[in-house]
Amino acid sequence: MLGKEYKKFNELSLFSPPPVLRGYMYGAQEAYKARDSNRLLAIRLETNTSCNLHCRYCYAQSGEDSVKIADFNVLKRIISEAKELGIRSVVVIGGGEPTLYPKFRELIAYIDSLGIVPMLFSNTILMTDELAGFLYEHNASVMGKLDSLKPEVQDYLAGREGVFEDIKNGLGNLLKAGFSKPAEPGKLRLGVSFVSNKLNLEEIEEIWHFCRQNNIFPNMEILTPTGRANDELEDQLLTADEIKEYKLRLLEIDRKHYGYDWLPYTPITASGCLQHLYSLYISIEGNVRPCAPTKLDEHPALRVNGEYPYNVKRMKLREIYDSELFTYVRNIDKMLEGRCGNCEYIKECIGCRGYAYSVGINNGAGPLEALRMECQQCFKE
């Protein structure tokens, strides 16, 4: 078992970095190079708020009764403007379930036609053999969902009975279509999101092994106190000690069984999250944020004449990127406070800015102060 603190192996180690999901996250070297060159690597797009699930941790509080749909021509314009800023991938995150978007296939085909990687988040419930084949042919990467290997737990977290079987069938169709074959060495095409909380904590190791053995990126996220989770799962948040224990255990598994080494303090397990440096998130209303849970657009202090100004319907993406607020955001590594600001690993990890922001806002901090607070998830001593 690993000791209290992480011991990083030297460059002569036999261990290697773990594989990543192509188009989803970018490493520290790419992230800082993009930031310092004034360019983006990715954008995240909401396409529709409708969803065939009612996940209890959903930051967007999506569901079947929500019917907001993004204009396809507006999405194409956003992507075109983002391409001028240098993006390599478009993360189609939906806001709801993206495969319900009326022009979903046209959107994926358009992204692919520009030489950009379409990176799709989906619960895979509607993932037929034919749709999986379409996505494979259009160079997509896919992030599915697998919160539990127990039907009753998965169904509870997703808010609907029978979801476990639907998810299993959808993932099976993606595997049959070839998504378990890496796009290139170290870059996978299939991942599954797992929102860790007290209900599924004991299953983490089993899901981790399943992913590693099937060339699936394990997207271990930590339940964040935002959106629906504030009301429905507040008592299921993990403690810092629980987060520490499972991350160090997974690191031990990766070193022992798969030959991987990684920094355990990063927000997404075995994968850093530096998206504030190189990515923009565009909501269904066109409001631009640094990432999904960093809801700057909902804070009254940032409104001008009652409106949040950083909206793609009112400003060009380049104008938003160059604005004082978003210049501050992508230089947040220079502003961090507390342990994050003094951390020796600051070039690899800036903590979960979304988590820090959510906790800060919930405790009465202003938006800029909340952005730079130390990450309360981190267990580094």
mmCIF file of N, CA and C in Angstrom, residues 80-178:
data_model
loop_
_atom_site.group_PDB
_atom_site.id
_atom_site.type_symbol
_atom_site.label_atom_id
_atom_site.label_comp_id
_atom_site.label_asym_id
_atom_site.label_seq_id
_atom_site.Cartn_x
_atom_site.Cartn_y
_atom_site.Cartn_z
ATOM 1 N N SER A 80 -17.029 27.305 -36.070
ATOM 2 C CA SER A 80 -16.177 27.975 -37.058
ATOM 3 C C SER A 80 -15.294 29.030 -36.399
ATOM 4 N N GLU A 81 -15.879 29.818 -35.485
ATOM 5 C CA GLU A 81 -15.095 30.831 -34.772
ATOM 6 C C GLU A 81 -14.059 30.172 -33.866
ATOM 7 N N ALA A 82 -14.421 29.049 -33.258
ATOM 8 C CA ALA A 82 -13.486 28.338 -32.391
ATOM 9 C C ALA A 82 -12.341 27.727 -33.196
ATOM 10 N N LYS A 83 -12.647 27.293 -34.423
ATOM 11 C CA LYS A 83 -11.589 26.748 -35.282
ATOM 12 C C LYS A 83 -10.537 27.815 -35.565
ATOM 13 N N GLU A 84 -10.970 29.056 -35.738
ATOM 14 C CA GLU A 84 -10.024 30.157 -35.958
ATOM 15 C C GLU A 84 -9.139 30.394 -34.733
ATOM 16 N N LEU A 85 -9.638 29.981 -33.567
ATOM 17 C CA LEU A 85 -8.863 30.099 -32.332
ATOM 18 C C LEU A 85 -8.003 28.870 -32.072
ATOM 19 N N GLY A 86 -8.061 27.875 -32.972
ATOM 20 C CA GLY A 86 -7.125 26.763 -32.904
ATOM 21 C C GLY A 86 -7.630 25.457 -32.342
ATOM 22 N N ILE A 87 -8.935 25.298 -32.144
ATOM 23 C CA ILE A 87 -9.407 24.086 -31.474
ATOM 24 C C ILE A 87 -9.077 22.812 -32.243
ATOM 25 N N ARG A 88 -8.861 21.739 -31.481
ATOM 26 C CA ARG A 88 -8.642 20.412 -32.045
ATOM 27 C C ARG A 88 -9.856 19.506 -31.853
ATOM 28 N N SER A 89 -10.688 19.842 -30.864
ATOM 29 C CA SER A 89 -11.853 19.001 -30.592
ATOM 30 C C SER A 89 -13.033 19.840 -30.129
ATOM 31 N N VAL A 90 -14.224 19.324 -30.400
ATOM 32 C CA VAL A 90 -15.467 19.896 -29.881
ATOM 33 C C VAL A 90 -16.103 18.838 -28.988
ATOM 34 N N VAL A 91 -16.238 19.168 -27.722
ATOM 35 C CA VAL A 91 -16.855 18.249 -26.771
ATOM 36 C C VAL A 91 -18.357 18.529 -26.766
ATOM 37 N N VAL A 92 -19.111 17.617 -27.350
ATOM 38 C CA VAL A 92 -20.568 17.768 -27.417
ATOM 39 C C VAL A 92 -21.128 17.189 -26.122
ATOM 40 N N ILE A 93 -21.318 18.078 -25.162
ATOM 41 C CA ILE A 93 -21.659 17.648 -23.809
ATOM 42 C C ILE A 93 -23.157 17.686 -23.572
ATOM 43 N N GLY A 94 -23.864 18.315 -24.489
ATOM 44 C CA GLY A 94 -25.322 18.268 -24.462
ATOM 45 C C GLY A 94 -25.975 19.277 -23.552
ATOM 46 N N GLY A 95 -25.703 19.144 -22.270
ATOM 47 C CA GLY A 95 -26.520 19.827 -21.285
ATOM 48 C C GLY A 95 -27.620 18.861 -20.872
ATOM 49 N N GLY A 96 -28.188 18.194 -21.880
ATOM 50 C CA GLY A 96 -29.068 17.050 -21.711
ATOM 51 C C GLY A 96 -28.382 15.855 -22.367
ATOM 52 N N GLU A 97 -29.139 15.042 -23.089
ATOM 53 C CA GLU A 97 -28.575 13.915 -23.828
ATOM 54 C C GLU A 97 -28.408 14.326 -25.289
ATOM 55 N N PRO A 98 -27.154 14.464 -25.768
ATOM 56 C CA PRO A 98 -26.911 15.001 -27.118
ATOM 57 C C PRO A 98 -27.548 14.203 -28.251
ATOM 58 N N THR A 99 -27.703 12.884 -28.071
ATOM 59 C CA THR A 99 -28.272 12.097 -29.168
ATOM 60 C C THR A 99 -29.750 12.411 -29.394
ATOM 61 N N LEU A 100 -30.367 13.183 -28.492
ATOM 62 C CA LEU A 100 -31.748 13.637 -28.681
ATOM 63 C C LEU A 100 -31.822 14.928 -29.494
ATOM 64 N N TYR A 101 -30.683 15.552 -29.744
ATOM 65 C CA TYR A 101 -30.663 16.797 -30.513
ATOM 66 C C TYR A 101 -31.147 16.514 -31.942
ATOM 67 N N PRO A 102 -32.106 17.278 -32.454
ATOM 68 C CA PRO A 102 -32.692 16.979 -33.770
ATOM 69 C C PRO A 102 -31.677 16.882 -34.906
ATOM 70 N N LYS A 103 -30.615 17.676 -34.851
ATOM 71 C CA LYS A 103 -29.605 17.650 -35.911
ATOM 72 C C LYS A 103 -28.283 17.078 -35.388
ATOM 73 N N PHE A 104 -28.403 16.070 -34.536
ATOM 74 C CA PHE A 104 -27.218 15.479 -33.916
ATOM 75 C C PHE A 104 -26.232 14.947 -34.953
ATOM 76 N N ARG A 105 -26.713 14.156 -35.895
ATOM 77 C CA ARG A 105 -25.805 13.569 -36.891
ATOM 78 C C ARG A 105 -25.188 14.641 -37.784
ATOM 79 N N GLU A 106 -25.984 15.635 -38.156
ATOM 80 C CA GLU A 106 -25.438 16.727 -38.968
ATOM 81 C C GLU A 106 -24.336 17.467 -38.216
ATOM 82 N N LEU A 107 -24.518 17.621 -36.904
ATOM 83 C CA LEU A 107 -23.510 18.306 -36.092
ATOM 84 C C LEU A 107 -22.210 17.514 -36.044
ATOM 85 N N ILE A 108 -22.306 16.217 -35.792
ATOM 86 C CA ILE A 108 -21.111 15.370 -35.746
ATOM 87 C C ILE A 108 -20.403 15.385 -37.099
ATOM 88 N N ALA A 109 -21.165 15.267 -38.175
ATOM 89 C CA ALA A 109 -20.574 15.265 -39.520
ATOM 90 C C ALA A 109 -19.907 16.602 -39.828
ATOM 91 N N TYR A 110 -20.513 17.702 -39.385
ATOM 92 C CA TYR A 110 -19.933 19.027 -39.629
ATOM 93 C C TYR A 110 -18.604 19.178 -38.897
ATOM 94 N N ILE A 111 -18.555 18.781 -37.647
ATOM 95 C CA ILE A 111 -17.308 18.870 -36.876
ATOM 96 C C ILE A 111 -16.215 18.056 -37.556
ATOM 97 N N ASP A 112 -16.555 16.833 -37.942
ATOM 98 C CA ASP A 112 -15.590 15.954 -38.604
ATOM 99 C C ASP A 112 -15.121 16.543 -39.928
ATOM 100 N N SER A 113 -16.011 17.198 -40.660
ATOM 101 C CA SER A 113 -15.655 17.766 -41.969
ATOM 102 C C SER A 113 -14.613 18.876 -41.855
ATOM 103 N N LEU A 114 -14.508 19.493 -40.674
ATOM 104 C CA LEU A 114 -13.530 20.564 -40.453
ATOM 105 C C LEU A 114 -12.184 20.025 -39.973
ATOM 106 N N GLY A 115 -12.072 18.698 -39.873
ATOM 107 C CA GLY A 115 -10.833 18.111 -39.385
ATOM 108 C C GLY A 115 -10.682 18.218 -37.880
ATOM 109 N N ILE A 116 -11.803 18.379 -37.188
ATOM 110 C CA ILE A 116 -11.833 18.509 -35.733
ATOM 111 C C ILE A 116 -12.437 17.234 -35.153
ATOM 112 N N VAL A 117 -11.930 16.792 -34.014
ATOM 113 C CA VAL A 117 -12.431 15.572 -33.387
ATOM 114 C C VAL A 117 -13.764 15.847 -32.686
ATOM 115 N N PRO A 118 -14.844 15.140 -33.058
ATOM 116 C CA PRO A 118 -16.084 15.231 -32.281
ATOM 117 C C PRO A 118 -15.947 14.336 -31.047
ATOM 118 N N MET A 119 -16.097 14.922 -29.869
ATOM 119 C CA MET A 119 -15.978 14.157 -28.625
ATOM 120 C C MET A 119 -17.324 14.217 -27.912
ATOM 121 N N LEU A 120 -18.006 13.105 -27.867
ATOM 122 C CA LEU A 120 -19.403 13.051 -27.443
ATOM 123 C C LEU A 120 -19.566 12.504 -26.032
ATOM 124 N N PHE A 121 -20.352 13.210 -25.215
ATOM 125 C CA PHE A 121 -20.842 12.667 -23.951
ATOM 126 C C PHE A 121 -22.226 12.086 -24.202
ATOM 127 N N SER A 122 -22.460 10.845 -23.794
ATOM 128 C CA SER A 122 -23.767 10.227 -23.998
ATOM 129 C C SER A 122 -24.027 9.191 -22.912
ATOM 130 N N ASN A 123 -25.285 9.066 -22.511
ATOM 131 C CA ASN A 123 -25.617 7.990 -21.578
ATOM 132 C C ASN A 123 -25.735 6.649 -22.295
ATOM 133 N N THR A 124 -25.632 6.650 -23.619
ATOM 134 C CA THR A 124 -25.611 5.486 -24.526
ATOM 135 C C THR A 124 -26.935 4.713 -24.571
ATOM 136 N N ILE A 125 -27.988 5.242 -23.994
ATOM 137 C CA ILE A 125 -29.275 4.544 -24.017
ATOM 138 C C ILE A 125 -29.787 4.373 -25.451
ATOM 139 N N LEU A 126 -29.536 5.361 -26.303
ATOM 140 C CA LEU A 126 -29.998 5.309 -27.694
ATOM 141 C C LEU A 126 -28.912 4.829 -28.657
ATOM 142 N N MET A 127 -27.839 4.242 -28.107
ATOM 143 C CA MET A 127 -26.699 3.850 -28.926
ATOM 144 C C MET A 127 -26.949 2.503 -29.607
ATOM 145 N N THR A 128 -27.554 2.555 -30.775
ATOM 146 C CA THR A 128 -27.783 1.346 -31.567
ATOM 147 C C THR A 128 -26.496 0.942 -32.279
ATOM 148 N N ASP A 129 -26.505 -0.247 -32.871
ATOM 149 C CA ASP A 129 -25.370 -0.683 -33.696
ATOM 150 C C ASP A 129 -25.099 0.330 -34.800
ATOM 151 N N GLU A 130 -26.174 0.783 -35.441
ATOM 152 C CA GLU A 130 -26.029 1.687 -36.581
ATOM 153 C C GLU A 130 -25.462 3.036 -36.156
ATOM 154 N N LEU A 131 -25.931 3.592 -35.030
ATOM 155 C CA LEU A 131 -25.426 4.883 -34.561
ATOM 156 C C LEU A 131 -23.975 4.770 -34.126
ATOM 157 N N ALA A 132 -23.628 3.674 -33.470
ATOM 158 C CA ALA A 132 -22.236 3.462 -33.071
ATOM 159 C C ALA A 132 -21.332 3.424 -34.299
ATOM 160 N N GLY A 133 -21.795 2.769 -35.362
ATOM 161 C CA GLY A 133 -21.023 2.722 -36.600
ATOM 162 C C GLY A 133 -20.868 4.094 -37.227
ATOM 163 N N PHE A 134 -21.931 4.882 -37.218
ATOM 164 C CA PHE A 134 -21.877 6.250 -37.746
ATOM 165 C C PHE A 134 -20.830 7.072 -36.999
ATOM 166 N N LEU A 135 -20.831 6.999 -35.686
ATOM 167 C CA LEU A 135 -19.877 7.770 -34.884
ATOM 168 C C LEU A 135 -18.444 7.303 -35.131
ATOM 169 N N TYR A 136 -18.275 6.001 -35.271
ATOM 170 C CA TYR A 136 -16.928 5.477 -35.532
ATOM 171 C C TYR A 136 -16.411 5.986 -36.875
ATOM 172 N N GLU A 137 -17.268 5.984 -37.879
ATOM 173 C CA GLU A 137 -16.873 6.428 -39.221
ATOM 174 C C GLU A 137 -16.587 7.925 -39.270
ATOM 175 N N HIS A 138 -17.164 8.690 -38.346
ATOM 176 C CA HIS A 138 -16.954 10.137 -38.328
ATOM 177 C C HIS A 138 -15.932 10.558 -37.271
ATOM 178 N N ASN A 139 -15.043 9.618 -36.936
ATOM 179 C CA ASN A 139 -13.843 9.937 -36.156
ATOM 180 C C ASN A 139 -14.141 10.426 -34.740
ATOM 181 N N ALA A 140 -15.294 10.048 -34.203
ATOM 182 C CA ALA A 140 -15.683 10.531 -32.877
ATOM 183 C C ALA A 140 -14.998 9.748 -31.764
ATOM 184 N N SER A 141 -14.856 10.407 -30.628
ATOM 185 C CA SER A 141 -14.574 9.750 -29.360
ATOM 186 C C SER A 141 -15.868 9.823 -28.557
ATOM 187 N N VAL A 142 -16.099 8.841 -27.695
ATOM 188 C CA VAL A 142 -17.358 8.794 -26.949
ATOM 189 C C VAL A 142 -17.092 8.574 -25.466
ATOM 190 N N MET A 143 -17.748 9.377 -24.640
ATOM 191 C CA MET A 143 -17.732 9.185 -23.193
ATOM 192 C C MET A 143 -19.109 8.698 -22.764
ATOM 193 N N GLY A 144 -19.176 7.425 -22.385
ATOM 194 C CA GLY A 144 -20.429 6.863 -21.911
ATOM 195 C C GLY A 144 -20.608 7.078 -20.417
ATOM 196 N N LYS A 145 -21.482 6.307 -19.844
ATOM 197 C CA LYS A 145 -21.816 6.432 -18.420
ATOM 198 C C LYS A 145 -21.785 5.050 -17.785
ATOM 199 N N LEU A 146 -21.205 4.954 -16.599
ATOM 200 C CA LEU A 146 -21.243 3.705 -15.837
ATOM 201 C C LEU A 146 -20.967 4.038 -14.373
ATOM 202 N N ASP A 147 -22.010 4.458 -13.670
ATOM 203 C CA ASP A 147 -21.856 4.865 -12.276
ATOM 204 C C ASP A 147 -21.824 3.687 -11.320
ATOM 205 N N SER A 148 -22.279 2.539 -11.769
ATOM 206 C CA SER A 148 -22.322 1.376 -10.886
ATOM 207 C C SER A 148 -22.482 0.105 -11.699
ATOM 208 N N LEU A 149 -21.956 -0.993 -11.168
ATOM 209 C CA LEU A 149 -22.168 -2.310 -11.755
ATOM 210 C C LEU A 149 -23.365 -3.007 -11.115
ATOM 211 N N LYS A 150 -23.999 -2.314 -10.171
ATOM 212 C CA LYS A 150 -25.200 -2.830 -9.520
ATOM 213 C C LYS A 150 -26.421 -2.139 -10.130
ATOM 214 N N PRO A 151 -27.330 -2.906 -10.732
ATOM 215 C CA PRO A 151 -28.490 -2.285 -11.380
ATOM 216 C C PRO A 151 -29.265 -1.335 -10.477
ATOM 217 N N GLU A 152 -29.457 -1.704 -9.220
ATOM 218 C CA GLU A 152 -30.267 -0.865 -8.335
ATOM 219 C C GLU A 152 -29.593 0.469 -8.028
ATOM 220 N N VAL A 153 -28.254 0.473 -7.934
ATOM 221 C CA VAL A 153 -27.529 1.719 -7.660
ATOM 222 C C VAL A 153 -27.505 2.599 -8.903
ATOM 223 N N GLN A 154 -27.199 1.992 -10.067
ATOM 224 C CA GLN A 154 -27.186 2.769 -11.311
ATOM 225 C C GLN A 154 -28.565 3.364 -11.596
ATOM 226 N N ASP A 155 -29.594 2.570 -11.421
ATOM 227 C CA ASP A 155 -30.951 3.058 -11.683
ATOM 228 C C ASP A 155 -31.318 4.195 -10.736
ATOM 229 N N TYR A 156 -30.927 4.087 -9.473
ATOM 230 C CA TYR A 156 -31.231 5.145 -8.502
ATOM 231 C C TYR A 156 -30.513 6.440 -8.868
ATOM 232 N N LEU A 157 -29.214 6.353 -9.171
ATOM 233 C CA LEU A 157 -28.449 7.554 -9.495
ATOM 234 C C LEU A 157 -28.940 8.202 -10.784
ATOM 235 N N ALA A 158 -29.394 7.375 -11.731
ATOM 236 C CA ALA A 158 -29.882 7.904 -13.011
ATOM 237 C C ALA A 158 -31.344 8.326 -12.950
ATOM 238 N N GLY A 159 -32.026 7.975 -11.877
ATOM 239 C CA GLY A 159 -33.400 8.433 -11.696
ATOM 240 C C GLY A 159 -34.444 7.693 -12.504
ATOM 241 N N ARG A 160 -34.115 6.460 -12.972
ATOM 242 C CA ARG A 160 -35.096 5.709 -13.768
ATOM 243 C C ARG A 160 -34.797 4.221 -13.711
ATOM 244 N N GLU A 161 -35.813 3.400 -13.544
ATOM 245 C CA GLU A 161 -35.631 1.953 -13.511
ATOM 246 C C GLU A 161 -35.274 1.421 -14.899
ATOM 247 N N GLY A 162 -34.441 0.395 -14.911
ATOM 248 C CA GLY A 162 -34.063 -0.256 -16.161
ATOM 249 C C GLY A 162 -32.902 0.378 -16.889
ATOM 250 N N VAL A 163 -32.357 1.449 -16.332
ATOM 251 C CA VAL A 163 -31.271 2.179 -17.001
ATOM 252 C C VAL A 163 -30.014 1.328 -17.122
ATOM 253 N N PHE A 164 -29.724 0.540 -16.108
ATOM 254 C CA PHE A 164 -28.496 -0.257 -16.125
ATOM 255 C C PHE A 164 -28.420 -1.127 -17.374
ATOM 256 N N GLU A 165 -29.507 -1.822 -17.695
ATOM 257 C CA GLU A 165 -29.511 -2.702 -18.870
ATOM 258 C C GLU A 165 -29.376 -1.898 -20.156
ATOM 259 N N ASP A 166 -30.027 -0.744 -20.223
ATOM 260 C CA ASP A 166 -29.926 0.105 -21.420
ATOM 261 C C ASP A 166 -28.498 0.591 -21.632
ATOM 262 N N ILE A 167 -27.853 1.003 -20.541
ATOM 263 C CA ILE A 167 -26.470 1.476 -20.622
ATOM 264 C C ILE A 167 -25.546 0.346 -21.059
ATOM 265 N N LYS A 168 -25.746 -0.827 -20.482
ATOM 266 C CA LYS A 168 -24.913 -1.985 -20.827
ATOM 267 C C LYS A 168 -25.031 -2.313 -22.315
ATOM 268 N N ASN A 169 -26.240 -2.272 -22.842
ATOM 269 C CA ASN A 169 -26.440 -2.561 -24.266
ATOM 270 C C ASN A 169 -25.773 -1.504 -25.146
ATOM 271 N N GLY A 170 -25.900 -0.233 -24.763
ATOM 272 C CA GLY A 170 -25.285 0.840 -25.543
ATOM 273 C C GLY A 170 -23.773 0.749 -25.571
ATOM 274 N N LEU A 171 -23.174 0.489 -24.415
ATOM 275 C CA LEU A 171 -21.716 0.329 -24.372
ATOM 276 C C LEU A 171 -21.281 -0.884 -25.186
ATOM 277 N N GLY A 172 -22.078 -1.941 -25.139
ATOM 278 C CA GLY A 172 -21.765 -3.128 -25.934
ATOM 279 C C GLY A 172 -21.748 -2.824 -27.422
ATOM 280 N N ASN A 173 -22.669 -2.002 -27.882
ATOM 281 C CA ASN A 173 -22.702 -1.629 -29.300
ATOM 282 C C ASN A 173 -21.484 -0.795 -29.688
ATOM 283 N N LEU A 174 -21.034 0.063 -28.796
ATOM 284 C CA LEU A 174 -19.823 0.851 -29.066
ATOM 285 C C LEU A 174 -18.599 -0.054 -29.149
ATOM 286 N N LEU A 175 -18.523 -1.034 -28.266
ATOM 287 C CA LEU A 175 -17.394 -1.964 -28.304
ATOM 288 C C LEU A 175 -17.415 -2.773 -29.599
ATOM 289 N N LYS A 176 -18.594 -3.212 -30.017
ATOM 290 C CA LYS A 176 -18.707 -3.981 -31.268
ATOM 291 C C LYS A 176 -18.322 -3.145 -32.484
ATOM 292 N N ALA A 177 -18.568 -1.839 -32.416
ATOM 293 C CA ALA A 177 -18.242 -0.951 -33.541
ATOM 294 C C ALA A 177 -16.748 -0.678 -33.651
ATOM 295 N N GLY A 178 -15.978 -1.062 -32.634
ATOM 296 C CA GLY A 178 -14.528 -0.884 -32.703
ATOM 297 C C GLY A 178 -13.968 0.193 -31.806
#
